[in-house]
Amino acid sequence: MQITKITQLVKKEFLLEFRQKASLGGILIYIVSTVFVSALCVKSTIPVYVWNALFWIILLFASVTISTKSFMKEARGMGLFNYLHYSPRSFILSKIIFNMVLMVVISIITLFFYSLFIPQIIGNFTLFFITLVLTSSGFAGVLSLTSAIAAKANNNFSLMSILSFPVLMPLLLISIRLSKQAIDGLSWGVSYNFLLILVALNILVIMLANLLFPYLWND
Amino acid sequence: MKHWYKIAGTVLVLYTLIFGLLNPVPRLDILNETIRNLYYHVPIWFAMLFQMSLSIWFAIKYLSTGDYKHDLASHNAAQVGFFFSIPGLLTGSLWARFTWNTWWTFQDPKLNGVAIAILIYLAYFLLRSSVIDEIKRARISAVYNIFAYVMMIVFIMILPRLTDSLHPGNGGNPAFGKYDLDNNMRLIFYPAVMGWILISCWILNVKLRISELNHLAND
């Protein structure tokens, strides 16, 4: 059954992640130090649009860095085992689900530390939060596929960022606009269209990953 | 008559190059004589988009058949499309200088879309050069090609419609087709689009023959 295999794989991912304390802790320290460095560079209050842009740039780099390793584990023996036991669709879906959870958690942690070090009043926090969740899940979808591609192409970090930055741009620009509206505290009617696009992009990315990953899988 | 399109392309482009400068154009504020750039700037973008669409078409064909010729065609079409993006960008920049008074502006989503498209295709070429194994390279780059193209279309087509643009036809600016493009201009514009697309096909044809010979020589 597909669903049971997917849950199996997702469970395995979480187990591996929690077993290696270093990897989760590493992510946390990475985020905190990046946010702290930017806070030190800024030092005082900054205009809203700069605050917004800086936040999304930090999040972008954190997501790309973290997701680079998501296909590294599959490099040698594990890859063959997975190949024999799971279908490519369930495999990429489990990766996307795991990455989505990871990214959403990371983005919330980033938001927490970022607004701790560089305070900013957010007018419509619910809208900001929804944007954050939708965008980071979209990031997870895109980055799962691009990290699979980068892993097949000898897995270097610069290739990963070069491949994913331009593809992430539509998501990023929509969410920057949305979160600016949220900080300004605009009403929901203004942002409704953009939220819909964000949801549609999420669905599109997952569908594309599902469609294309099987071709990366059999080689 | 397998050479008809080469002759037609040459005749059409020569016709539009000469008559584009001679034929009467509507007198409009700000645009003035620069409106003639419509005959050169827009058709070159059409040719670029046509080649990039050919590239993704061959990428899909490659994934479904596994024939190396489709991979070669996909790669070469991407190269030709990329080649056309340079004169497109230069003519656009020149036009922007005389109408919007700047070489480049971030106010316009189409300009950003083009920059992203160029980044995507640079990433595509880099990805190709970083994988040595031929079959693997063909597969991976086809997957990235399809994924990136869809995201680029999303970027170019959907985003500008939701934000303001300096281009005609978007964000409250009237389209050429509605007000400015009179019948005199149509006589030049449509042949120019056809001509540049045919010329781009000719370039693709020559490039493809060269790379097929190279492929045979290296085997």
Coordinates of C-alpha atoms in Angstrom, one line a residue:
Chain A
M1 CA 0.0 0.0 0.0
Q2 CA 1.3 3.4 -1.0
I3 CA 0.2 5.3 2.2
T4 CA 1.8 2.9 4.6
K5 CA 5.0 3.0 2.7
I6 CA 5.0 6.8 2.7
T7 CA 4.4 6.9 6.5
Q8 CA 7.1 4.3 6.9
L9 CA 9.6 6.5 5.0
V10 CA 8.5 9.7 6.8
K11 CA 9.0 7.9 10.1
K12 CA 12.4 6.8 9.1
E13 CA 13.4 10.3 8.1
F14 CA 12.4 11.7 11.5
L15 CA 14.1 8.9 13.3
L16 CA 17.3 9.5 11.5
E17 CA 17.1 13.2 12.1
F18 CA 16.5 12.9 15.8
R19 CA 19.1 10.2 16.2
Q20 CA 21.8 12.5 14.9
K21 CA 21.6 15.3 17.5
A22 CA 24.4 17.1 15.6
S23 CA 22.3 17.7 12.5
L24 CA 19.3 19.2 14.3
G25 CA 21.4 21.2 16.7
G26 CA 23.5 22.4 13.7
I27 CA 20.5 23.8 12.0
L28 CA 19.4 25.6 15.1
I29 CA 22.8 27.1 15.7
Y30 CA 23.1 28.1 12.0
I31 CA 19.8 30.0 12.2
V32 CA 20.6 31.7 15.5
S33 CA 24.0 32.8 14.5
T34 CA 22.8 34.1 11.1
V35 CA 20.1 36.1 12.7
F36 CA 22.5 37.3 15.4
V37 CA 25.1 38.4 12.8
S38 CA 22.5 40.3 10.9
A39 CA 21.2 41.9 14.1
L40 CA 24.7 43.0 14.9
C41 CA 25.2 44.5 11.5
V42 CA 21.8 46.3 11.7
K43 CA 22.1 47.4 15.4
S44 CA 19.2 49.8 15.4
T45 CA 15.6 49.8 14.0
I46 CA 15.3 49.5 10.3
P47 CA 12.6 50.4 7.8
V48 CA 9.8 47.8 7.3
Y49 CA 10.7 46.8 3.8
V50 CA 14.3 46.2 4.8
W51 CA 13.2 44.1 7.8
N52 CA 11.0 42.1 5.6
A53 CA 13.6 41.6 2.9
L54 CA 16.3 40.6 5.3
F55 CA 14.0 38.1 7.0
W56 CA 13.2 36.4 3.7
I57 CA 16.8 36.3 2.6
I58 CA 17.9 34.7 5.9
L59 CA 15.1 32.1 5.5
L60 CA 16.0 31.5 1.8
F61 CA 19.6 30.8 2.6
A62 CA 18.8 28.7 5.6
S63 CA 16.3 26.6 3.6
V64 CA 18.8 26.0 0.8
T65 CA 21.6 25.1 3.1
I66 CA 19.5 22.7 5.2
S67 CA 17.9 20.9 2.2
T68 CA 21.1 20.3 0.4
K69 CA 21.8 17.2 2.5
S70 CA 18.3 15.7 2.1
F71 CA 19.5 13.3 -0.6
M72 CA 23.0 12.8 0.7
K73 CA 22.1 9.9 2.9
E74 CA 20.8 8.0 -0.1
A75 CA 24.1 8.1 -1.8
R76 CA 25.4 4.5 -1.7
G77 CA 24.0 1.3 -0.2
M78 CA 20.8 3.0 1.1
G79 CA 19.9 4.1 -2.4
L80 CA 19.9 0.6 -3.7
F81 CA 17.8 -0.6 -0.8
N82 CA 15.3 2.1 -1.3
Y83 CA 15.2 1.5 -5.0
L84 CA 14.2 -2.1 -4.5
H85 CA 11.7 -1.5 -1.7
Y86 CA 9.9 1.7 -2.5
S87 CA 8.3 3.3 -5.5
P88 CA 9.8 6.7 -6.6
R89 CA 6.4 8.5 -6.0
S90 CA 6.1 7.4 -2.4
F91 CA 9.8 8.2 -1.9
I92 CA 9.7 11.8 -3.2
L93 CA 6.3 12.4 -1.4
S94 CA 7.9 11.2 1.9
K95 CA 10.9 13.5 1.3
I96 CA 8.6 16.4 0.6
I97 CA 6.4 15.8 3.7
F98 CA 9.5 15.5 5.9
N99 CA 11.1 18.6 4.4
M100 CA 7.8 20.6 4.7
V101 CA 7.6 19.8 8.4
L102 CA 11.3 20.7 8.9
M103 CA 11.0 23.9 6.9
V104 CA 7.9 25.1 8.7
V105 CA 9.5 24.5 12.1
I106 CA 12.7 26.2 11.0
S107 CA 10.9 29.2 9.6
I108 CA 8.9 29.6 12.9
I109 CA 12.2 29.4 14.9
T110 CA 13.8 31.9 12.5
L111 CA 10.8 34.3 12.9
F112 CA 11.0 33.9 16.7
F113 CA 14.7 34.8 16.9
Y114 CA 14.5 37.4 14.2
S115 CA 11.8 39.3 15.9
L116 CA 13.5 38.9 19.2
F117 CA 16.8 40.5 18.0
I118 CA 15.2 43.0 15.6
P119 CA 11.8 43.9 17.0
Q120 CA 9.1 44.8 14.5
I121 CA 5.3 45.2 15.0
I122 CA 3.4 43.0 12.7
G123 CA -0.1 44.4 12.0
N124 CA -1.8 41.2 10.8
F125 CA 0.0 38.4 12.5
T126 CA -2.3 35.6 11.3
L127 CA -1.7 36.6 7.7
F128 CA 2.0 36.7 8.2
F129 CA 2.0 33.3 9.8
I130 CA -0.1 31.7 7.1
T131 CA 2.3 33.2 4.5
L132 CA 5.2 31.9 6.4
V133 CA 3.8 28.3 6.5
L134 CA 2.7 28.3 2.9
T135 CA 6.0 29.7 1.6
S136 CA 8.2 27.4 3.6
S137 CA 6.2 24.4 2.5
G138 CA 6.6 25.6 -1.1
F139 CA 10.3 26.0 -0.5
A140 CA 10.4 22.4 0.8
G141 CA 8.7 21.1 -2.4
V142 CA 11.0 23.0 -4.8
L143 CA 14.1 22.2 -2.7
S144 CA 13.3 18.5 -2.5
L145 CA 13.4 18.1 -6.3
T146 CA 16.4 20.4 -6.8
S147 CA 18.4 18.6 -4.1
A148 CA 17.6 15.3 -5.8
I149 CA 18.9 16.8 -9.1
A150 CA 22.0 18.2 -7.4
A151 CA 22.6 14.9 -5.6
K152 CA 22.6 13.1 -9.0
A153 CA 25.1 15.7 -10.3
N154 CA 27.8 15.0 -7.7
N155 CA 26.2 17.0 -5.0
N156 CA 28.1 20.3 -4.7
F157 CA 26.6 23.1 -2.7
S158 CA 27.1 25.9 -5.3
L159 CA 25.2 23.9 -7.9
M160 CA 22.3 23.4 -5.5
S161 CA 21.9 27.1 -4.9
I162 CA 22.4 28.0 -8.5
L163 CA 19.7 25.5 -9.5
S164 CA 17.2 26.5 -6.8
F165 CA 17.4 30.3 -6.5
P166 CA 15.8 31.2 -9.8
V167 CA 13.2 28.5 -9.4
L168 CA 12.3 29.8 -5.9
M169 CA 11.9 33.4 -7.1
P170 CA 8.2 33.3 -7.9
L171 CA 7.4 31.9 -4.4
L172 CA 9.7 34.4 -2.7
L173 CA 8.4 37.5 -4.5
I174 CA 4.8 36.6 -3.7
S175 CA 5.6 36.0 -0.1
I176 CA 7.6 39.2 0.3
R177 CA 4.6 41.1 -1.0
L178 CA 2.2 39.2 1.2
S179 CA 4.2 39.6 4.3
K180 CA 4.7 43.3 3.6
Q181 CA 0.9 43.6 3.5
A182 CA 0.7 41.6 6.7
I183 CA 3.1 43.9 8.5
D184 CA 1.3 47.0 7.3
G185 CA -1.9 45.3 8.7
L186 CA -3.9 45.5 5.5
S187 CA -7.2 43.6 5.4
W188 CA -7.6 40.1 4.1
G189 CA -9.4 41.2 0.9
V190 CA -6.2 42.7 -0.5
S191 CA -4.1 39.6 0.1
Y192 CA -6.7 37.0 -0.9
N193 CA -5.4 36.7 -4.5
F194 CA -1.8 36.2 -3.5
L195 CA -2.7 33.6 -0.9
L196 CA -4.6 31.7 -3.6
I197 CA -1.5 31.8 -5.9
L198 CA 0.7 30.6 -3.1
V199 CA -1.6 27.6 -2.5
A200 CA -1.7 26.9 -6.2
L201 CA 2.1 27.1 -6.5
N202 CA 2.4 24.6 -3.6
I203 CA 0.2 22.2 -5.4
L204 CA 1.9 22.7 -8.7
V205 CA 5.4 22.1 -7.2
I206 CA 4.3 18.9 -5.5
M207 CA 2.6 17.7 -8.8
L208 CA 5.7 18.5 -10.8
A209 CA 8.0 16.7 -8.3
N210 CA 5.8 13.7 -8.4
L211 CA 5.8 13.7 -12.2
L212 CA 9.5 14.3 -12.7
F213 CA 11.2 12.4 -9.9
P214 CA 10.7 8.9 -11.3
Y215 CA 12.9 9.9 -14.2
L216 CA 15.7 10.8 -11.8
W217 CA 15.2 7.6 -9.8
N218 CA 15.9 5.0 -12.5
D219 CA 19.4 5.3 -13.7
Chain B
M1 CA 11.6 22.2 -50.9
K2 CA 13.2 21.7 -47.5
H3 CA 14.9 25.1 -47.7
W4 CA 11.7 27.1 -47.9
Y5 CA 11.7 28.3 -44.4
K6 CA 15.3 29.6 -44.6
I7 CA 14.4 31.7 -47.7
A8 CA 11.1 32.9 -46.1
G9 CA 12.9 33.8 -42.9
T10 CA 15.6 35.8 -44.7
V11 CA 13.1 37.6 -46.9
L12 CA 10.8 38.4 -44.0
V13 CA 13.6 39.7 -41.7
L14 CA 15.1 41.8 -44.5
Y15 CA 11.7 43.2 -45.4
T16 CA 11.0 44.2 -41.8
L17 CA 14.5 45.6 -41.2
I18 CA 14.2 47.9 -44.2
F19 CA 10.5 48.8 -44.1
G20 CA 10.5 49.0 -40.3
L21 CA 12.5 52.1 -40.7
L22 CA 10.7 53.5 -43.7
N23 CA 7.0 52.9 -43.1
P24 CA 4.9 55.6 -41.3
V25 CA 4.2 55.1 -37.6
P26 CA 1.6 56.8 -35.3
R27 CA 3.0 59.8 -33.5
L28 CA 2.7 59.1 -29.8
D29 CA 3.9 61.0 -26.7
I30 CA 7.1 59.7 -25.1
L31 CA 7.4 56.8 -27.6
N32 CA 7.9 59.0 -30.7
E33 CA 10.1 57.2 -33.2
T34 CA 11.2 54.6 -30.7
I35 CA 7.9 52.7 -31.4
R36 CA 9.8 51.2 -34.4
N37 CA 11.7 49.1 -31.9
L38 CA 8.5 47.1 -31.6
Y39 CA 9.6 45.4 -34.9
Y40 CA 12.9 44.3 -33.5
H41 CA 12.5 44.0 -29.7
V42 CA 9.3 42.0 -29.5
P43 CA 9.8 39.5 -32.3
I44 CA 13.2 38.6 -30.8
W45 CA 11.5 37.7 -27.5
F46 CA 9.0 35.7 -29.5
A47 CA 11.8 33.8 -31.1
M48 CA 13.4 33.2 -27.7
L49 CA 10.2 31.9 -26.2
F50 CA 9.6 29.7 -29.2
Q51 CA 13.1 28.1 -28.9
M52 CA 12.7 27.6 -25.2
S53 CA 9.3 26.0 -25.7
L54 CA 11.0 23.7 -28.3
S55 CA 13.6 22.9 -25.8
I56 CA 11.1 21.7 -23.2
W57 CA 9.1 19.9 -25.9
F58 CA 12.3 17.9 -26.8
A59 CA 13.0 17.4 -23.1
I60 CA 9.6 15.8 -22.7
K61 CA 10.2 13.7 -25.8
Y62 CA 13.5 12.6 -24.4
L63 CA 12.1 11.5 -21.1
S64 CA 9.4 9.4 -22.9
T65 CA 11.6 7.8 -25.6
G66 CA 15.2 8.0 -24.3
D67 CA 16.6 8.9 -27.8
Y68 CA 19.8 10.9 -27.5
K69 CA 18.8 13.0 -30.5
H70 CA 16.0 14.6 -28.5
D71 CA 18.4 15.5 -25.8
L72 CA 20.7 17.1 -28.4
A73 CA 17.8 19.0 -29.8
S74 CA 16.7 20.1 -26.3
H75 CA 20.1 21.4 -25.4
N76 CA 20.6 23.2 -28.7
A77 CA 17.2 24.8 -28.6
A78 CA 18.0 26.1 -25.2
Q79 CA 21.3 27.5 -26.5
V80 CA 19.6 29.2 -29.4
G81 CA 16.9 30.7 -27.1
F82 CA 19.6 31.9 -24.7
F83 CA 21.4 33.5 -27.7
F84 CA 18.3 35.4 -28.6
S85 CA 17.8 36.7 -25.1
I86 CA 20.9 38.8 -25.5
P87 CA 19.7 41.0 -28.4
G88 CA 16.3 41.0 -26.8
L89 CA 17.7 42.4 -23.6
L90 CA 19.9 44.9 -25.4
T91 CA 17.1 46.3 -27.6
G92 CA 14.8 46.4 -24.6
S93 CA 17.3 48.2 -22.5
L94 CA 17.9 50.8 -25.2
W95 CA 14.2 51.3 -25.6
A96 CA 13.8 51.7 -21.8
R97 CA 16.5 54.4 -21.8
F98 CA 14.5 56.6 -24.2
T99 CA 11.0 56.0 -22.9
W100 CA 11.3 55.2 -19.2
N101 CA 14.6 57.1 -18.9
T102 CA 16.6 54.3 -17.4
W103 CA 18.6 51.3 -18.7
W104 CA 17.1 48.9 -16.2
T105 CA 14.3 49.1 -13.7
F106 CA 13.0 46.9 -10.9
Q107 CA 9.5 48.3 -11.2
D108 CA 8.7 46.0 -14.0
P109 CA 7.9 42.3 -13.5
K110 CA 8.7 41.4 -17.1
L111 CA 12.3 42.6 -16.8
N112 CA 12.7 40.6 -13.6
G113 CA 11.1 37.6 -15.3
V114 CA 13.7 37.8 -18.1
A115 CA 16.5 38.1 -15.7
I116 CA 15.2 35.0 -13.9
A117 CA 14.9 33.2 -17.2
I118 CA 18.5 33.9 -18.1
L119 CA 19.6 32.7 -14.6
I120 CA 17.6 29.5 -15.1
Y121 CA 19.2 28.7 -18.4
L122 CA 22.7 29.5 -17.1
A123 CA 22.0 27.1 -14.3
Y124 CA 20.8 24.5 -16.9
F125 CA 24.0 24.8 -18.9
L126 CA 26.1 24.6 -15.7
L127 CA 24.1 21.5 -14.7
R128 CA 24.8 19.9 -18.0
S129 CA 28.5 20.6 -17.8
S130 CA 28.8 19.2 -14.3
V131 CA 27.6 15.7 -15.2
I132 CA 29.9 13.6 -17.3
D133 CA 27.9 10.5 -18.0
E134 CA 25.8 11.1 -21.1
I135 CA 22.6 9.3 -20.3
K136 CA 22.5 10.6 -16.7
R137 CA 23.2 14.1 -18.0
A138 CA 20.4 13.9 -20.5
R139 CA 17.9 12.7 -17.9
I140 CA 18.8 15.2 -15.1
S141 CA 18.9 18.2 -17.4
A142 CA 15.6 17.2 -19.0
V143 CA 14.0 17.0 -15.6
Y144 CA 15.4 20.4 -14.6
N145 CA 14.5 21.9 -17.9
I146 CA 10.8 21.0 -17.5
F147 CA 10.7 22.0 -13.9
A148 CA 12.4 25.4 -14.5
Y149 CA 10.4 26.2 -17.6
V150 CA 7.1 25.7 -15.8
M151 CA 8.2 27.9 -12.9
M152 CA 9.5 30.5 -15.4
I153 CA 6.1 30.5 -17.2
V154 CA 4.4 31.0 -13.9
F155 CA 6.8 33.9 -13.2
I156 CA 6.4 35.6 -16.6
M157 CA 2.7 35.1 -17.2
I158 CA 1.1 35.3 -13.8
L159 CA 3.0 37.7 -11.6
P160 CA 2.9 40.7 -14.0
R161 CA -0.9 40.5 -14.1
L162 CA -1.1 41.0 -10.4
T163 CA 1.3 43.9 -10.0
D164 CA 1.9 47.1 -11.8
S165 CA 4.0 47.1 -14.9
L166 CA 5.5 49.7 -17.2
H167 CA 4.9 47.4 -20.2
P168 CA 1.8 48.0 -22.3
G169 CA -1.0 45.6 -21.7
N170 CA -0.2 45.0 -18.0
G171 CA -1.2 46.8 -14.8
G172 CA -3.4 49.4 -16.4
N173 CA -1.2 50.3 -19.3
P174 CA -3.0 49.9 -22.6
A175 CA -1.8 47.1 -24.9
F176 CA -0.3 47.8 -28.3
G177 CA -3.0 45.8 -29.9
K178 CA -5.8 48.0 -28.5
Y179 CA -4.7 51.5 -29.3
D180 CA -1.2 51.9 -30.7
L181 CA -0.7 49.1 -33.2
D182 CA -2.4 50.5 -36.3
N183 CA -2.7 48.5 -39.5
N184 CA 0.5 50.0 -40.9
M185 CA 2.4 48.6 -38.0
R186 CA 0.7 45.2 -38.2
L187 CA 2.0 44.9 -41.8
I188 CA 5.6 44.9 -40.4
F189 CA 5.1 43.4 -36.9
Y190 CA 3.5 40.1 -37.8
P191 CA 6.0 39.3 -40.6
A192 CA 8.8 40.3 -38.2
V193 CA 7.6 37.7 -35.7
M194 CA 7.3 35.0 -38.3
G195 CA 10.7 36.0 -39.8
W196 CA 12.7 35.9 -36.6
I197 CA 11.1 32.6 -35.5
L198 CA 12.1 31.1 -38.9
I199 CA 15.6 32.4 -38.6
S200 CA 15.9 30.9 -35.1
C201 CA 14.8 27.6 -36.5
W202 CA 17.5 27.9 -39.2
I203 CA 20.2 28.5 -36.5
L204 CA 18.9 25.5 -34.6
N205 CA 19.0 23.4 -37.6
V206 CA 22.6 24.2 -38.4
K207 CA 23.6 23.8 -34.7
L208 CA 21.9 20.5 -34.4
R209 CA 23.6 19.1 -37.5
I210 CA 27.0 20.2 -36.1
S211 CA 26.4 18.6 -32.7
E212 CA 25.0 15.4 -34.2
L213 CA 28.2 15.1 -36.3
N214 CA 30.3 15.8 -33.1
H215 CA 28.4 13.1 -31.3
L216 CA 29.0 10.6 -34.0
A217 CA 32.7 11.6 -34.2
N218 CA 33.2 11.1 -30.4
D219 CA 31.6 7.7 -30.3

